[in-house]
Amino acid sequence: MEVSLTKLAVILLFPVFSSCSLNYEQNAAVESSAPQFTLRTASFFRYEGNAVSFSLDSPRIEQYSSPSVTYVEDAVFSSYSEDGTLEAKGRCKLLGIGRAGNKDNSELSFYGAVVMEQPEEGMKLEADALKWNRTSGRVASPESSVTTMTKDGLTLEGKGFSARERGAEFSFSSDVSGFIITDDDGTSGEAGR
């Protein structure tokens, strides 16, 4: 039986061509998961009316295009009022800034040793994970995640925390415990153990 030279070349080169196409697909997957850009040792300041309204410091920031999200490592951030008063500050191991539609930074996800404070209101949140929707003004933690809220003499801990950005409205979905420290005699009382 005689095999033509053309058939032999096709048979021998077929594995080479098919492996090339596999490599191209693998490279496309790597490119789509690679950041669009990376910034190291970054400090950002947003100005409104010649005054700083927001600051952010991080050793590493990565921007991805698909989906449109920015990740900020070891984020330290502060927000200021129009008169320069510190309204809120915080830190976390990882901050995810997602974009929905035409709204920039409409959802922020905080992960790992999250601490958020509102000094004027005497409020502090500590959690493993929190999500803040800037459009609705809601802050929430996952149902299984423990969040500790401290406000003045009240400290509460529970799972499934949810609150409004402004106002005194908050809730826990389960496993709530805490204590209240009163100024009257300096004693503390249990609240829901």
CSV table of C-alpha atoms in Angstrom, one decimal:
chain,number,residue,atom,x,y,z
A,1,MET,CA,0.0,0.0,0.0
A,2,GLU,CA,1.3,3.3,-1.0
A,3,VAL,CA,0.8,6.5,1.0
A,4,SER,CA,1.2,9.8,-0.8
A,5,LEU,CA,3.7,12.4,0.5
A,6,THR,CA,0.8,14.9,0.9
A,7,LYS,CA,-1.2,12.6,3.1
A,8,LEU,CA,1.9,11.8,5.2
A,9,ALA,CA,2.6,15.5,5.7
A,10,VAL,CA,-1.0,16.1,6.8
A,11,ILE,CA,-0.9,13.2,9.2
A,12,LEU,CA,2.4,14.3,10.7
A,13,LEU,CA,1.6,18.0,10.9
A,14,PHE,CA,-2.0,17.7,12.2
A,15,PRO,CA,-0.9,17.3,15.9
A,16,VAL,CA,1.4,20.3,15.6
A,17,PHE,CA,-1.4,22.5,14.2
A,18,SER,CA,-4.0,21.4,16.7
A,19,SER,CA,-1.6,22.0,19.6
A,20,CYS,CA,-1.1,25.5,18.4
A,21,SER,CA,-4.8,26.2,18.4
A,22,LEU,CA,-5.0,24.9,22.0
A,23,ASN,CA,-2.2,27.2,23.0
A,24,TYR,CA,-3.9,30.2,21.5
A,25,GLU,CA,-7.1,29.4,23.5
A,26,GLN,CA,-5.0,29.1,26.7
A,27,ASN,CA,-3.3,32.4,26.0
A,28,ALA,CA,-6.7,34.0,25.4
A,29,ALA,CA,-7.9,32.7,28.8
A,30,VAL,CA,-4.8,34.0,30.5
A,31,GLU,CA,-5.2,37.4,28.9
A,32,SER,CA,-8.8,37.7,29.9
A,33,SER,CA,-7.9,37.0,33.6
A,34,ALA,CA,-4.9,39.3,33.6
A,35,PRO,CA,-5.4,42.8,34.9
A,36,GLN,CA,-5.7,45.7,32.5
A,37,PHE,CA,-3.3,47.6,34.7
A,38,THR,CA,-1.6,47.3,38.1
A,39,LEU,CA,-0.5,50.2,40.4
A,40,ARG,CA,1.9,49.7,43.2
A,41,THR,CA,2.2,51.9,46.3
A,42,ALA,CA,-0.7,54.1,45.3
A,43,SER,CA,-2.4,57.0,47.0
A,44,PHE,CA,-5.6,58.5,45.5
A,45,PHE,CA,-7.3,61.7,46.5
A,46,ARG,CA,-10.7,62.9,45.2
A,47,TYR,CA,-11.2,66.7,45.4
A,48,GLU,CA,-14.6,68.5,45.5
A,49,GLY,CA,-14.5,72.3,45.6
A,50,ASN,CA,-10.7,72.5,46.3
A,51,ALA,CA,-11.0,70.2,49.3
A,52,VAL,CA,-10.2,66.5,49.7
A,53,SER,CA,-13.5,64.5,49.8
A,54,PHE,CA,-12.0,61.0,49.7
A,55,SER,CA,-8.6,59.4,50.1
A,56,LEU,CA,-7.3,55.8,49.4
A,57,ASP,CA,-3.9,54.2,50.1
A,58,SER,CA,-2.9,50.8,49.0
A,59,PRO,CA,0.3,48.9,48.2
A,60,ARG,CA,-1.4,47.3,45.1
A,61,ILE,CA,-4.4,48.1,42.9
A,62,GLU,CA,-5.5,46.0,39.9
A,63,GLN,CA,-8.1,47.0,37.3
A,64,TYR,CA,-9.8,44.4,35.2
A,65,SER,CA,-11.9,45.1,32.1
A,66,SER,CA,-14.1,42.0,31.9
A,67,PRO,CA,-16.0,42.1,34.2
A,68,SER,CA,-15.3,45.8,35.0
A,69,VAL,CA,-13.9,45.6,38.6
A,70,THR,CA,-11.0,47.0,40.5
A,71,TYR,CA,-9.3,45.2,43.4
A,72,VAL,CA,-7.5,47.1,46.1
A,73,GLU,CA,-5.1,45.2,48.4
A,74,ASP,CA,-4.7,46.3,52.1
A,75,ALA,CA,-6.9,49.3,51.5
A,76,VAL,CA,-6.9,52.3,53.9
A,77,PHE,CA,-9.6,54.9,53.1
A,78,SER,CA,-11.2,58.1,54.5
A,79,SER,CA,-14.2,60.2,53.5
A,80,TYR,CA,-14.6,63.9,54.3
A,81,SER,CA,-17.5,66.3,54.5
A,82,GLU,CA,-17.5,69.6,52.5
A,83,ASP,CA,-16.0,71.5,55.5
A,84,GLY,CA,-13.1,68.9,55.7
A,85,THR,CA,-14.5,67.0,58.7
A,86,LEU,CA,-13.7,63.3,58.7
A,87,GLU,CA,-17.0,61.5,58.1
A,88,ALA,CA,-15.8,57.9,57.8
A,89,LYS,CA,-12.6,55.9,57.7
A,90,GLY,CA,-11.7,52.2,57.3
A,91,ARG,CA,-9.4,49.5,56.3
A,92,CYS,CA,-9.6,46.0,54.9
A,93,LYS,CA,-7.4,43.3,53.3
A,94,LEU,CA,-9.1,43.4,50.0
A,95,LEU,CA,-11.6,45.9,48.5
A,96,GLY,CA,-13.5,45.1,45.3
A,97,ILE,CA,-15.0,48.0,43.4
A,98,GLY,CA,-17.6,46.8,40.9
A,99,ARG,CA,-19.4,48.8,38.3
A,100,ALA,CA,-23.0,48.3,37.3
A,101,GLY,CA,-24.2,49.8,34.0
A,102,ASN,CA,-23.2,53.5,33.7
A,103,LYS,CA,-22.8,54.0,37.5
A,104,ASP,CA,-19.2,54.2,38.6
A,105,ASN,CA,-18.3,52.3,41.7
A,106,SER,CA,-21.9,51.5,42.6
A,107,GLU,CA,-21.0,48.5,44.8
A,108,LEU,CA,-18.1,48.0,47.1
A,109,SER,CA,-17.1,44.7,48.6
A,110,PHE,CA,-14.8,44.6,51.7
A,111,TYR,CA,-13.0,41.4,52.7
A,112,GLY,CA,-10.6,40.3,55.5
A,113,ALA,CA,-10.3,42.2,58.8
A,114,VAL,CA,-12.8,44.9,57.8
A,115,VAL,CA,-13.0,47.9,60.0
A,116,MET,CA,-15.3,50.8,59.2
A,117,GLU,CA,-15.8,53.8,61.5
A,118,GLN,CA,-17.9,57.0,61.6
A,119,PRO,CA,-16.2,59.0,64.3
A,120,GLU,CA,-18.9,61.8,64.6
A,121,GLU,CA,-21.6,59.2,65.3
A,122,GLY,CA,-19.3,57.1,67.5
A,123,MET,CA,-20.0,54.0,65.4
A,124,LYS,CA,-17.6,51.2,64.4
A,125,LEU,CA,-18.2,48.0,62.4
A,126,GLU,CA,-15.8,45.0,62.4
A,127,ALA,CA,-16.4,42.0,60.1
A,128,ASP,CA,-14.8,39.4,57.8
A,129,ALA,CA,-16.9,40.7,54.9
A,130,LEU,CA,-19.2,43.6,54.1
A,131,LYS,CA,-20.9,44.8,51.0
A,132,TRP,CA,-21.9,48.5,50.5
A,133,ASN,CA,-24.3,49.5,47.7
A,134,ARG,CA,-23.7,53.2,47.1
A,135,THR,CA,-26.9,53.6,45.2
A,136,SER,CA,-29.2,52.3,47.9
A,137,GLY,CA,-27.0,53.3,50.9
A,138,ARG,CA,-27.2,49.7,52.3
A,139,VAL,CA,-24.4,48.0,54.1
A,140,ALA,CA,-24.7,44.2,54.6
A,141,SER,CA,-22.7,41.1,55.6
A,142,PRO,CA,-23.2,37.5,54.5
A,143,GLU,CA,-25.7,35.5,56.5
A,144,SER,CA,-23.0,33.2,57.9
A,145,SER,CA,-20.5,36.0,58.7
A,146,VAL,CA,-20.2,37.5,62.2
A,147,THR,CA,-20.2,41.3,62.4
A,148,THR,CA,-19.5,43.4,65.5
A,149,MET,CA,-21.1,46.8,65.8
A,150,THR,CA,-20.1,49.3,68.5
A,151,LYS,CA,-22.0,52.6,69.0
A,152,ASP,CA,-21.4,54.7,72.1
A,153,GLY,CA,-21.9,52.2,75.0
A,154,LEU,CA,-23.6,49.5,72.9
A,155,THR,CA,-21.7,46.5,71.5
A,156,LEU,CA,-23.6,43.9,69.4
A,157,GLU,CA,-22.4,40.9,67.6
A,158,GLY,CA,-24.3,38.7,65.2
A,159,LYS,CA,-24.7,37.2,61.8
A,160,GLY,CA,-26.4,38.6,58.7
A,161,PHE,CA,-25.9,42.3,59.6
A,162,SER,CA,-27.7,44.9,57.5
A,163,ALA,CA,-27.9,48.7,57.9
A,164,ARG,CA,-28.6,52.0,56.2
A,165,GLU,CA,-25.6,54.2,55.5
A,166,ARG,CA,-27.3,57.1,57.3
A,167,GLY,CA,-29.6,56.8,60.3
A,168,ALA,CA,-30.0,54.4,63.2
A,169,GLU,CA,-31.6,51.6,61.3
A,170,PHE,CA,-29.8,48.2,61.6
A,171,SER,CA,-30.6,44.5,62.0
A,172,PHE,CA,-29.0,41.1,62.5
A,173,SER,CA,-30.6,37.9,61.2
A,174,SER,CA,-29.3,35.5,63.8
A,175,ASP,CA,-26.9,34.6,66.7
A,176,VAL,CA,-27.1,38.1,68.2
A,177,SER,CA,-25.4,38.9,71.5
A,178,GLY,CA,-23.9,41.9,73.1
A,179,PHE,CA,-23.7,44.3,76.1
A,180,ILE,CA,-24.4,47.9,77.1
A,181,ILE,CA,-22.1,50.0,79.2
A,182,THR,CA,-24.0,52.6,81.1
A,183,ASP,CA,-22.5,55.9,82.4
A,184,ASP,CA,-24.6,55.8,85.6
A,185,ASP,CA,-22.6,53.3,87.7
A,186,GLY,CA,-20.0,52.0,85.2
A,187,THR,CA,-21.5,48.5,85.1
A,188,SER,CA,-22.4,46.5,82.0
A,189,GLY,CA,-25.4,44.5,81.3
A,190,GLU,CA,-26.0,41.6,78.9
A,191,ALA,CA,-28.2,42.2,75.9
A,192,GLY,CA,-29.5,39.0,74.4
A,193,ARG,CA,-27.0,36.2,75.3
